[in-house]
């Protein structure tokens, strides 16, 4: 009998120091160094708070943190995309808003991001108890693989005597006594009151018309997915609200991946759509609403007799039909970007706000800093915005105007729309009749929605934890124009042939799942499209040679990779399977001295 071959030696790279100009959060004021984590398994979560995939990973990590609480420390490395996300107070707010219960390093200059050669949000790096990076995972859906790796590291380092158990360095901040805490969306009710999603407290709050006096709270205030009466029902970071009829409201229960129904007379809560599980590639996209997985529904609006859903988690629009009790995709491919056209061909990037008129469904497409709309026939158009990497605060003709990560849109009586321009702390206006963008109000702290009340507009100032009433101005506010691009440094690549390698290593105990055809998929495109002379499109291999146009000096390579793996157990008829997926937008600059190979890590290490 041949002896079993030893397991392959794990690649290890000495972990760089953790450095961030913004300092540390959730540590009780203590500054930490890499050496402080020696003896523990350290998981670095490179995230930014605008990114829906990053928020998914925060939720995936909660169970892992609890399961290995005496051996594992998770550290969030906040690495901003937008200018606003580089503000320290904004990071402080985001850590509380999303219930982050581990230390966070605020890295506004992307110092640690660069040291770890990170290319995408989110990215997880696993560091062993001796201070070596042993794995890197881009995207979401990797918690099961990291759990297996952690168990291996625990056993290995317990045997070596290099594992140290105990409490981690997390120190909870003091809670603030405010009526609302990071409210998300608001809705005018038939009785004249306002209903607000009190997102961080996992509740809905009904306020009197003054926007301050509490009438009642709906939901227990404890994160959960529970139907029932107003006091026992459970939400998880609810956001969008819309009237179903005079007696009921539909709620986008974002982190529960569900739509909920609230009876206004009693406050009773039931589930309309969603299973509580997050939609994954390959899951059904239509059918009975209670049997279909959703993905971070962020807003809802009644349009054409159906409840349209801003499905932020998969960059799509879906719709729920109250008559048939079914859901289906109405627009979007799941690819992230800005592409107009027929609904099935359009690309979105984290749609987060909806507002319906008789002939248009307006939407705030947050990651492209865009205002867009859908016709009754399902065609998608862009009013303001150019793509994933351009943003700012610029008024004027819509073709050159700029927003910064807007989360809300409100239809105004004159046919124009107000945009809650969240990261510009402003309320903007777009007039389809003139094609002009103006600024209605500034000095609003992260406005995420607005609702009309008579001649006033009530703005949800999410980061000031309040509703703010404004009189709709007749004249626009003048602001200094600012245009910006995403801060990531471009990668120098050579013109002509460049080898694109996506590294994927199946987790321990798993293998690539090829039972139903190829288990991997690679999709490549570019902005501008002329950057790619060859290599564009979809294929099954994770490596590809692309040809870059020497006449285009810079641009962005858009790479989407998917890999499916299943438990490697021939005796298990129904092995557990997992889909690993990530989208990269890699800024590149063409130069003769650049590299001819571009490695991207989906899971594992680039050896």
PDB file of N, CA and C in Angstrom, residues 232-329:
ATOM      1  N   UNK A 232     -43.324  42.047  18.429  1.00  0.00           N
ATOM      2  CA  UNK A 232     -42.430  40.888  18.325  1.00  0.00           C
ATOM      3  C   UNK A 232     -41.812  40.695  16.951  1.00  0.00           C
ATOM      4  N   UNK A 233     -42.324  41.373  15.930  1.00  0.00           N
ATOM      5  CA  UNK A 233     -41.789  41.188  14.577  1.00  0.00           C
ATOM      6  C   UNK A 233     -40.327  41.600  14.504  1.00  0.00           C
ATOM      7  N   UNK A 234     -39.578  40.933  13.640  1.00  0.00           N
ATOM      8  CA  UNK A 234     -38.145  41.213  13.510  1.00  0.00           C
ATOM      9  C   UNK A 234     -37.775  41.633  12.110  1.00  0.00           C
ATOM     10  N   UNK A 235     -36.991  42.730  11.995  1.00  0.00           N
ATOM     11  CA  UNK A 235     -36.407  43.191  10.743  1.00  0.00           C
ATOM     12  C   UNK A 235     -34.882  43.129  10.869  1.00  0.00           C
ATOM     13  N   UNK A 236     -34.198  43.299   9.736  1.00  0.00           N
ATOM     14  CA  UNK A 236     -32.740  43.411   9.753  1.00  0.00           C
ATOM     15  C   UNK A 236     -32.330  44.513   8.781  1.00  0.00           C
ATOM     16  N   UNK A 237     -32.051  45.672   9.330  1.00  0.00           N
ATOM     17  CA  UNK A 237     -31.646  46.854   8.568  1.00  0.00           C
ATOM     18  C   UNK A 237     -32.627  47.171   7.439  1.00  0.00           C
ATOM     19  N   UNK A 238     -33.903  47.424   7.773  1.00  0.00           N
ATOM     20  CA  UNK A 238     -34.887  47.756   6.733  1.00  0.00           C
ATOM     21  C   UNK A 238     -34.567  49.087   6.076  1.00  0.00           C
ATOM     22  N   UNK A 239     -34.959  49.217   4.801  1.00  0.00           N
ATOM     23  CA  UNK A 239     -34.715  50.451   4.058  1.00  0.00           C
ATOM     24  C   UNK A 239     -36.005  50.949   3.398  1.00  0.00           C
ATOM     25  N   UNK A 240     -36.263  50.595   2.135  1.00  0.00           N
ATOM     26  CA  UNK A 240     -37.311  51.218   1.348  1.00  0.00           C
ATOM     27  C   UNK A 240     -38.725  50.915   1.817  1.00  0.00           C
ATOM     28  N   UNK A 241     -39.618  51.884   1.576  1.00  0.00           N
ATOM     29  CA  UNK A 241     -41.018  51.787   1.977  1.00  0.00           C
ATOM     30  C   UNK A 241     -41.900  52.259   0.834  1.00  0.00           C
ATOM     31  N   UNK A 242     -43.059  51.594   0.638  1.00  0.00           N
ATOM     32  CA  UNK A 242     -44.023  52.039  -0.374  1.00  0.00           C
ATOM     33  C   UNK A 242     -45.412  51.595   0.056  1.00  0.00           C
ATOM     34  N   UNK A 243     -46.404  52.412  -0.269  1.00  0.00           N
ATOM     35  CA  UNK A 243     -47.784  52.042   0.013  1.00  0.00           C
ATOM     36  C   UNK A 243     -48.244  50.972  -0.970  1.00  0.00           C
ATOM     37  N   UNK A 244     -48.724  49.844  -0.435  1.00  0.00           N
ATOM     38  CA  UNK A 244     -49.351  48.834  -1.271  1.00  0.00           C
ATOM     39  C   UNK A 244     -50.787  49.245  -1.589  1.00  0.00           C
ATOM     40  N   UNK A 245     -51.458  49.745  -0.589  1.00  0.00           N
ATOM     41  CA  UNK A 245     -52.813  50.271  -0.702  1.00  0.00           C
ATOM     42  C   UNK A 245     -53.019  51.171   0.504  1.00  0.00           C
ATOM     43  N   UNK A 246     -54.258  51.603   0.727  1.00  0.00           N
ATOM     44  CA  UNK A 246     -54.516  52.527   1.832  1.00  0.00           C
ATOM     45  C   UNK A 246     -54.224  51.914   3.202  1.00  0.00           C
ATOM     46  N   UNK A 247     -54.174  50.587   3.266  1.00  0.00           N
ATOM     47  CA  UNK A 247     -54.046  49.962   4.575  1.00  0.00           C
ATOM     48  C   UNK A 247     -52.770  49.197   4.816  1.00  0.00           C
ATOM     49  N   UNK A 248     -51.840  49.180   3.854  1.00  0.00           N
ATOM     50  CA  UNK A 248     -50.641  48.363   4.035  1.00  0.00           C
ATOM     51  C   UNK A 248     -49.433  48.996   3.361  1.00  0.00           C
ATOM     52  N   UNK A 249     -48.267  48.700   3.912  1.00  0.00           N
ATOM     53  CA  UNK A 249     -46.989  49.190   3.405  1.00  0.00           C
ATOM     54  C   UNK A 249     -46.103  47.992   3.093  1.00  0.00           C
ATOM     55  N   UNK A 250     -45.359  48.077   1.986  1.00  0.00           N
ATOM     56  CA  UNK A 250     -44.356  47.066   1.687  1.00  0.00           C
ATOM     57  C   UNK A 250     -42.994  47.624   2.078  1.00  0.00           C
ATOM     58  N   UNK A 251     -42.169  46.784   2.698  1.00  0.00           N
ATOM     59  CA  UNK A 251     -40.881  47.187   3.250  1.00  0.00           C
ATOM     60  C   UNK A 251     -39.770  46.376   2.589  1.00  0.00           C
ATOM     61  N   UNK A 252     -38.720  47.058   2.140  1.00  0.00           N
ATOM     62  CA  UNK A 252     -37.514  46.375   1.673  1.00  0.00           C
ATOM     63  C   UNK A 252     -36.679  46.035   2.910  1.00  0.00           C
ATOM     64  N   UNK A 253     -36.758  44.787   3.341  1.00  0.00           N
ATOM     65  CA  UNK A 253     -36.046  44.337   4.545  1.00  0.00           C
ATOM     66  C   UNK A 253     -34.664  43.854   4.096  1.00  0.00           C
ATOM     67  N   UNK A 254     -33.737  44.787   4.031  1.00  0.00           N
ATOM     68  CA  UNK A 254     -32.537  44.629   3.219  1.00  0.00           C
ATOM     69  C   UNK A 254     -31.676  43.435   3.606  1.00  0.00           C
ATOM     70  N   UNK A 255     -31.268  43.351   4.859  1.00  0.00           N
ATOM     71  CA  UNK A 255     -30.325  42.296   5.244  1.00  0.00           C
ATOM     72  C   UNK A 255     -31.024  40.953   5.420  1.00  0.00           C
ATOM     73  N   UNK A 256     -32.355  40.968   5.539  1.00  0.00           N
ATOM     74  CA  UNK A 256     -33.104  39.708   5.506  1.00  0.00           C
ATOM     75  C   UNK A 256     -33.379  39.243   4.079  1.00  0.00           C
ATOM     76  N   UNK A 257     -32.987  40.055   3.081  1.00  0.00           N
ATOM     77  CA  UNK A 257     -33.212  39.702   1.669  1.00  0.00           C
ATOM     78  C   UNK A 257     -34.686  39.346   1.446  1.00  0.00           C
ATOM     79  N   UNK A 258     -35.561  40.257   1.879  1.00  0.00           N
ATOM     80  CA  UNK A 258     -36.987  39.963   1.837  1.00  0.00           C
ATOM     81  C   UNK A 258     -37.808  41.229   1.650  1.00  0.00           C
ATOM     82  N   UNK A 259     -39.046  41.051   1.180  1.00  0.00           N
ATOM     83  CA  UNK A 259     -40.058  42.101   1.217  1.00  0.00           C
ATOM     84  C   UNK A 259     -41.049  41.732   2.305  1.00  0.00           C
ATOM     85  N   UNK A 260     -41.390  42.719   3.148  1.00  0.00           N
ATOM     86  CA  UNK A 260     -42.331  42.485   4.238  1.00  0.00           C
ATOM     87  C   UNK A 260     -43.561  43.361   4.045  1.00  0.00           C
ATOM     88  N   UNK A 261     -44.682  42.943   4.579  1.00  0.00           N
ATOM     89  CA  UNK A 261     -45.934  43.694   4.539  1.00  0.00           C
ATOM     90  C   UNK A 261     -46.272  44.120   5.960  1.00  0.00           C
ATOM     91  N   UNK A 262     -46.625  45.392   6.114  1.00  0.00           N
ATOM     92  CA  UNK A 262     -47.024  45.920   7.420  1.00  0.00           C
ATOM     93  C   UNK A 262     -48.457  46.425   7.321  1.00  0.00           C
ATOM     94  N   UNK A 263     -49.325  45.923   8.179  1.00  0.00           N
ATOM     95  CA  UNK A 263     -50.702  46.404   8.254  1.00  0.00           C
ATOM     96  C   UNK A 263     -50.721  47.680   9.081  1.00  0.00           C
ATOM     97  N   UNK A 264     -51.162  48.774   8.475  1.00  0.00           N
ATOM     98  CA  UNK A 264     -51.113  50.056   9.163  1.00  0.00           C
ATOM     99  C   UNK A 264     -52.045  50.100  10.372  1.00  0.00           C
ATOM    100  N   UNK A 265     -53.165  49.405  10.320  1.00  0.00           N
ATOM    101  CA  UNK A 265     -54.106  49.452  11.434  1.00  0.00           C
ATOM    102  C   UNK A 265     -53.534  48.817  12.694  1.00  0.00           C
ATOM    103  N   UNK A 266     -52.787  47.715  12.531  1.00  0.00           N
ATOM    104  CA  UNK A 266     -52.318  46.956  13.694  1.00  0.00           C
ATOM    105  C   UNK A 266     -50.805  46.936  13.862  1.00  0.00           C
ATOM    106  N   UNK A 267     -50.078  47.194  12.784  1.00  0.00           N
ATOM    107  CA  UNK A 267     -48.624  47.054  12.837  1.00  0.00           C
ATOM    108  C   UNK A 267     -48.157  45.631  12.633  1.00  0.00           C
ATOM    109  N   UNK A 268     -49.073  44.711  12.329  1.00  0.00           N
ATOM    110  CA  UNK A 268     -48.686  43.312  12.118  1.00  0.00           C
ATOM    111  C   UNK A 268     -47.817  43.190  10.876  1.00  0.00           C
ATOM    112  N   UNK A 269     -46.818  42.306  10.958  1.00  0.00           N
ATOM    113  CA  UNK A 269     -45.822  42.140   9.894  1.00  0.00           C
ATOM    114  C   UNK A 269     -45.895  40.726   9.332  1.00  0.00           C
ATOM    115  N   UNK A 270     -45.904  40.620   8.011  1.00  0.00           N
ATOM    116  CA  UNK A 270     -45.834  39.329   7.342  1.00  0.00           C
ATOM    117  C   UNK A 270     -44.822  39.434   6.210  1.00  0.00           C
ATOM    118  N   UNK A 271     -44.481  38.299   5.628  1.00  0.00           N
ATOM    119  CA  UNK A 271     -43.474  38.259   4.560  1.00  0.00           C
ATOM    120  C   UNK A 271     -44.159  38.079   3.210  1.00  0.00           C
ATOM    121  N   UNK A 272     -43.846  38.969   2.265  1.00  0.00           N
ATOM    122  CA  UNK A 272     -44.389  38.899   0.916  1.00  0.00           C
ATOM    123  C   UNK A 272     -43.483  38.123  -0.027  1.00  0.00           C
ATOM    124  N   UNK A 273     -42.182  38.337   0.085  1.00  0.00           N
ATOM    125  CA  UNK A 273     -41.247  37.753  -0.876  1.00  0.00           C
ATOM    126  C   UNK A 273     -39.915  37.509  -0.197  1.00  0.00           C
ATOM    127  N   UNK A 274     -39.209  36.489  -0.674  1.00  0.00           N
ATOM    128  CA  UNK A 274     -37.894  36.174  -0.139  1.00  0.00           C
ATOM    129  C   UNK A 274     -37.946  35.020   0.841  1.00  0.00           C
ATOM    130  N   UNK A 275     -36.801  34.363   0.974  1.00  0.00           N
ATOM    131  CA  UNK A 275     -36.678  33.202   1.862  1.00  0.00           C
ATOM    132  C   UNK A 275     -35.833  33.501   3.094  1.00  0.00           C
ATOM    133  N   UNK A 276     -35.196  34.671   3.088  1.00  0.00           N
ATOM    134  CA  UNK A 276     -34.200  34.965   4.116  1.00  0.00           C
ATOM    135  C   UNK A 276     -32.792  34.620   3.676  1.00  0.00           C
ATOM    136  N   UNK A 277     -32.692  33.878   2.566  1.00  0.00           N
ATOM    137  CA  UNK A 277     -31.372  33.550   2.020  1.00  0.00           C
ATOM    138  C   UNK A 277     -31.022  34.543   0.914  1.00  0.00           C
ATOM    139  N   UNK A 278     -29.722  34.778   0.748  1.00  0.00           N
ATOM    140  CA  UNK A 278     -29.257  35.682  -0.297  1.00  0.00           C
ATOM    141  C   UNK A 278     -29.206  34.963  -1.640  1.00  0.00           C
ATOM    142  N   UNK A 279     -29.699  35.633  -2.686  1.00  0.00           N
ATOM    143  CA  UNK A 279     -29.646  35.063  -4.032  1.00  0.00           C
ATOM    144  C   UNK A 279     -28.199  34.841  -4.456  1.00  0.00           C
ATOM    145  N   UNK A 280     -27.936  33.684  -5.038  1.00  0.00           N
ATOM    146  CA  UNK A 280     -26.618  33.359  -5.577  1.00  0.00           C
ATOM    147  C   UNK A 280     -26.761  33.014  -7.052  1.00  0.00           C
ATOM    148  N   UNK A 281     -25.703  33.227  -7.799  1.00  0.00           N
ATOM    149  CA  UNK A 281     -25.732  32.923  -9.226  1.00  0.00           C
ATOM    150  C   UNK A 281     -26.157  31.466  -9.444  1.00  0.00           C
ATOM    151  N   UNK A 282     -27.099  31.285 -10.358  1.00  0.00           N
ATOM    152  CA  UNK A 282     -27.645  29.964 -10.619  1.00  0.00           C
ATOM    153  C   UNK A 282     -28.966  29.711  -9.929  1.00  0.00           C
ATOM    154  N   UNK A 283     -29.330  30.572  -8.950  1.00  0.00           N
ATOM    155  CA  UNK A 283     -30.623  30.431  -8.274  1.00  0.00           C
ATOM    156  C   UNK A 283     -31.739  30.931  -9.190  1.00  0.00           C
ATOM    157  N   UNK A 284     -32.979  30.497  -8.966  1.00  0.00           N
ATOM    158  CA  UNK A 284     -34.096  30.960  -9.789  1.00  0.00           C
ATOM    159  C   UNK A 284     -34.263  32.481  -9.721  1.00  0.00           C
ATOM    160  N   UNK A 285     -34.719  33.064 -10.834  1.00  0.00           N
ATOM    161  CA  UNK A 285     -34.924  34.508 -10.910  1.00  0.00           C
ATOM    162  C   UNK A 285     -36.391  34.862 -11.117  1.00  0.00           C
ATOM    163  N   UNK A 286     -37.277  33.899 -11.003  1.00  0.00           N
ATOM    164  CA  UNK A 286     -38.703  34.169 -11.070  1.00  0.00           C
ATOM    165  C   UNK A 286     -39.439  32.999 -10.447  1.00  0.00           C
ATOM    166  N   UNK A 287     -40.687  33.291 -10.006  1.00  0.00           N
ATOM    167  CA  UNK A 287     -41.491  32.226  -9.440  1.00  0.00           C
ATOM    168  C   UNK A 287     -42.272  32.713  -8.249  1.00  0.00           C
ATOM    169  N   UNK A 288     -42.861  31.792  -7.483  1.00  0.00           N
ATOM    170  CA  UNK A 288     -43.612  32.171  -6.286  1.00  0.00           C
ATOM    171  C   UNK A 288     -42.734  32.978  -5.327  1.00  0.00           C
ATOM    172  N   UNK A 289     -43.219  34.135  -4.922  1.00  0.00           N
ATOM    173  CA  UNK A 289     -42.360  35.105  -4.241  1.00  0.00           C
ATOM    174  C   UNK A 289     -41.750  34.572  -2.955  1.00  0.00           C
ATOM    175  N   UNK A 290     -42.474  33.752  -2.213  1.00  0.00           N
ATOM    176  CA  UNK A 290     -41.950  33.245  -0.941  1.00  0.00           C
ATOM    177  C   UNK A 290     -40.918  32.140  -1.137  1.00  0.00           C
ATOM    178  N   UNK A 291     -40.736  31.670  -2.388  1.00  0.00           N
ATOM    179  CA  UNK A 291     -39.789  30.585  -2.649  1.00  0.00           C
ATOM    180  C   UNK A 291     -38.528  31.051  -3.361  1.00  0.00           C
ATOM    181  N   UNK A 292     -38.440  32.339  -3.682  1.00  0.00           N
ATOM    182  CA  UNK A 292     -37.319  32.858  -4.462  1.00  0.00           C
ATOM    183  C   UNK A 292     -36.395  33.681  -3.563  1.00  0.00           C
ATOM    184  N   UNK A 293     -35.097  33.402  -3.639  1.00  0.00           N
ATOM    185  CA  UNK A 293     -34.119  34.178  -2.881  1.00  0.00           C
ATOM    186  C   UNK A 293     -33.975  35.571  -3.495  1.00  0.00           C
ATOM    187  N   UNK A 294     -33.806  36.583  -2.654  1.00  0.00           N
ATOM    188  CA  UNK A 294     -33.543  37.951  -3.086  1.00  0.00           C
ATOM    189  C   UNK A 294     -32.146  38.342  -2.623  1.00  0.00           C
ATOM    190  N   UNK A 295     -31.708  39.561  -2.983  1.00  0.00           N
ATOM    191  CA  UNK A 295     -30.362  39.997  -2.599  1.00  0.00           C
ATOM    192  C   UNK A 295     -30.352  41.486  -2.289  1.00  0.00           C
ATOM    193  N   UNK A 296     -30.410  41.797  -1.009  1.00  0.00           N
ATOM    194  CA  UNK A 296     -30.315  43.169  -0.503  1.00  0.00           C
ATOM    195  C   UNK A 296     -31.248  44.139  -1.232  1.00  0.00           C
ATOM    196  N   UNK A 297     -32.570  43.900  -1.173  1.00  0.00           N
ATOM    197  CA  UNK A 297     -33.496  44.895  -1.725  1.00  0.00           C
ATOM    198  C   UNK A 297     -33.369  46.197  -0.944  1.00  0.00           C
ATOM    199  N   UNK A 298     -33.132  47.324  -1.659  1.00  0.00           N
ATOM    200  CA  UNK A 298     -32.827  48.580  -0.974  1.00  0.00           C
ATOM    201  C   UNK A 298     -33.987  49.581  -1.036  1.00  0.00           C
ATOM    202  N   UNK A 299     -34.804  49.503  -2.082  1.00  0.00           N
ATOM    203  CA  UNK A 299     -35.952  50.394  -2.163  1.00  0.00           C
ATOM    204  C   UNK A 299     -37.045  49.722  -2.972  1.00  0.00           C
ATOM    205  N   UNK A 300     -38.271  50.251  -2.822  1.00  0.00           N
ATOM    206  CA  UNK A 300     -39.435  49.708  -3.511  1.00  0.00           C
ATOM    207  C   UNK A 300     -40.308  50.862  -3.986  1.00  0.00           C
ATOM    208  N   UNK A 301     -41.034  50.646  -5.096  1.00  0.00           N
ATOM    209  CA  UNK A 301     -41.960  51.644  -5.619  1.00  0.00           C
ATOM    210  C   UNK A 301     -43.010  50.944  -6.456  1.00  0.00           C
ATOM    211  N   UNK A 302     -44.255  51.427  -6.365  1.00  0.00           N
ATOM    212  CA  UNK A 302     -45.337  50.871  -7.158  1.00  0.00           C
ATOM    213  C   UNK A 302     -45.349  51.536  -8.531  1.00  0.00           C
ATOM    214  N   UNK A 303     -45.174  50.726  -9.599  1.00  0.00           N
ATOM    215  CA  UNK A 303     -45.079  51.237 -10.964  1.00  0.00           C
ATOM    216  C   UNK A 303     -45.725  50.223 -11.900  1.00  0.00           C
ATOM    217  N   UNK A 304     -46.711  50.675 -12.644  1.00  0.00           N
ATOM    218  CA  UNK A 304     -47.378  49.772 -13.577  1.00  0.00           C
ATOM    219  C   UNK A 304     -48.090  48.619 -12.909  1.00  0.00           C
ATOM    220  N   UNK A 305     -48.603  48.831 -11.701  1.00  0.00           N
ATOM    221  CA  UNK A 305     -49.352  47.796 -11.004  1.00  0.00           C
ATOM    222  C   UNK A 305     -48.514  46.775 -10.267  1.00  0.00           C
ATOM    223  N   UNK A 306     -47.196  46.909 -10.333  1.00  0.00           N
ATOM    224  CA  UNK A 306     -46.308  45.991  -9.633  1.00  0.00           C
ATOM    225  C   UNK A 306     -45.384  46.755  -8.689  1.00  0.00           C
ATOM    226  N   UNK A 307     -44.866  46.071  -7.686  1.00  0.00           N
ATOM    227  CA  UNK A 307     -43.882  46.655  -6.778  1.00  0.00           C
ATOM    228  C   UNK A 307     -42.497  46.406  -7.370  1.00  0.00           C
ATOM    229  N   UNK A 308     -41.882  47.471  -7.875  1.00  0.00           N
ATOM    230  CA  UNK A 308     -40.518  47.344  -8.398  1.00  0.00           C
ATOM    231  C   UNK A 308     -39.529  47.414  -7.242  1.00  0.00           C
ATOM    232  N   UNK A 309     -38.469  46.652  -7.393  1.00  0.00           N
ATOM    233  CA  UNK A 309     -37.490  46.476  -6.314  1.00  0.00           C
ATOM    234  C   UNK A 309     -36.109  46.874  -6.820  1.00  0.00           C
ATOM    235  N   UNK A 310     -35.458  47.792  -6.112  1.00  0.00           N
ATOM    236  CA  UNK A 310     -34.056  48.104  -6.384  1.00  0.00           C
ATOM    237  C   UNK A 310     -33.220  47.027  -5.711  1.00  0.00           C
ATOM    238  N   UNK A 311     -32.826  46.015  -6.478  1.00  0.00           N
ATOM    239  CA  UNK A 311     -32.107  44.867  -5.924  1.00  0.00           C
ATOM    240  C   UNK A 311     -30.614  45.179  -5.930  1.00  0.00           C
ATOM    241  N   UNK A 312     -30.213  45.951  -4.927  1.00  0.00           N
ATOM    242  CA  UNK A 312     -28.846  46.474  -4.879  1.00  0.00           C
ATOM    243  C   UNK A 312     -27.802  45.368  -4.890  1.00  0.00           C
ATOM    244  N   UNK A 313     -28.107  44.242  -4.243  1.00  0.00           N
ATOM    245  CA  UNK A 313     -27.104  43.196  -4.081  1.00  0.00           C
ATOM    246  C   UNK A 313     -26.671  42.515  -5.354  1.00  0.00           C
ATOM    247  N   UNK A 314     -27.497  42.590  -6.426  1.00  0.00           N
ATOM    248  CA  UNK A 314     -27.132  41.942  -7.683  1.00  0.00           C
ATOM    249  C   UNK A 314     -27.217  42.905  -8.861  1.00  0.00           C
ATOM    250  N   UNK A 315     -27.307  44.230  -8.573  1.00  0.00           N
ATOM    251  CA  UNK A 315     -27.283  45.256  -9.628  1.00  0.00           C
ATOM    252  C   UNK A 315     -28.404  45.030 -10.647  1.00  0.00           C
ATOM    253  N   UNK A 316     -29.603  44.819 -10.143  1.00  0.00           N
ATOM    254  CA  UNK A 316     -30.750  44.584 -11.008  1.00  0.00           C
ATOM    255  C   UNK A 316     -31.988  45.291 -10.470  1.00  0.00           C
ATOM    256  N   UNK A 317     -33.040  45.342 -11.301  1.00  0.00           N
ATOM    257  CA  UNK A 317     -34.382  45.673 -10.867  1.00  0.00           C
ATOM    258  C   UNK A 317     -35.229  44.410 -10.965  1.00  0.00           C
ATOM    259  N   UNK A 318     -36.009  44.151  -9.939  1.00  0.00           N
ATOM    260  CA  UNK A 318     -36.957  43.046  -9.932  1.00  0.00           C
ATOM    261  C   UNK A 318     -38.351  43.643  -9.732  1.00  0.00           C
ATOM    262  N   UNK A 319     -39.375  42.821  -9.827  1.00  0.00           N
ATOM    263  CA  UNK A 319     -40.728  43.282  -9.540  1.00  0.00           C
ATOM    264  C   UNK A 319     -41.510  42.177  -8.851  1.00  0.00           C
ATOM    265  N   UNK A 320     -42.356  42.612  -7.914  1.00  0.00           N
ATOM    266  CA  UNK A 320     -43.275  41.718  -7.206  1.00  0.00           C
ATOM    267  C   UNK A 320     -44.688  42.036  -7.675  1.00  0.00           C
ATOM    268  N   UNK A 321     -45.429  41.015  -8.083  1.00  0.00           N
ATOM    269  CA  UNK A 321     -46.799  41.179  -8.554  1.00  0.00           C
ATOM    270  C   UNK A 321     -47.752  40.803  -7.425  1.00  0.00           C
ATOM    271  N   UNK A 322     -48.448  41.785  -6.827  1.00  0.00           N
ATOM    272  CA  UNK A 322     -49.353  41.462  -5.707  1.00  0.00           C
ATOM    273  C   UNK A 322     -50.500  40.549  -6.120  1.00  0.00           C
ATOM    274  N   UNK A 323     -50.891  40.627  -7.392  1.00  0.00           N
ATOM    275  CA  UNK A 323     -52.010  39.804  -7.841  1.00  0.00           C
ATOM    276  C   UNK A 323     -51.683  38.333  -7.913  1.00  0.00           C
ATOM    277  N   UNK A 324     -50.497  38.006  -8.407  1.00  0.00           N
ATOM    278  CA  UNK A 324     -50.108  36.599  -8.574  1.00  0.00           C
ATOM    279  C   UNK A 324     -49.189  36.088  -7.474  1.00  0.00           C
ATOM    280  N   UNK A 325     -48.660  37.012  -6.657  1.00  0.00           N
ATOM    281  CA  UNK A 325     -47.735  36.596  -5.607  1.00  0.00           C
ATOM    282  C   UNK A 325     -46.426  36.065  -6.143  1.00  0.00           C
ATOM    283  N   UNK A 326     -45.970  36.617  -7.270  1.00  0.00           N
ATOM    284  CA  UNK A 326     -44.727  36.156  -7.890  1.00  0.00           C
ATOM    285  C   UNK A 326     -43.723  37.291  -7.988  1.00  0.00           C
ATOM    286  N   UNK A 327     -42.441  36.939  -8.177  1.00  0.00           N
ATOM    287  CA  UNK A 327     -41.380  37.917  -8.435  1.00  0.00           C
ATOM    288  C   UNK A 327     -40.643  37.511  -9.700  1.00  0.00           C
ATOM    289  N   UNK A 328     -40.017  38.515 -10.332  1.00  0.00           N
ATOM    290  CA  UNK A 328     -39.185  38.225 -11.499  1.00  0.00           C
ATOM    291  C   UNK A 328     -38.218  39.375 -11.722  1.00  0.00           C
ATOM    292  N   UNK A 329     -37.134  39.097 -12.447  1.00  0.00           N
ATOM    293  CA  UNK A 329     -36.200  40.135 -12.854  1.00  0.00           C
ATOM    294  C   UNK A 329     -36.850  40.960 -13.961  1.00  0.00           C
TER     295      UNK A 329
END
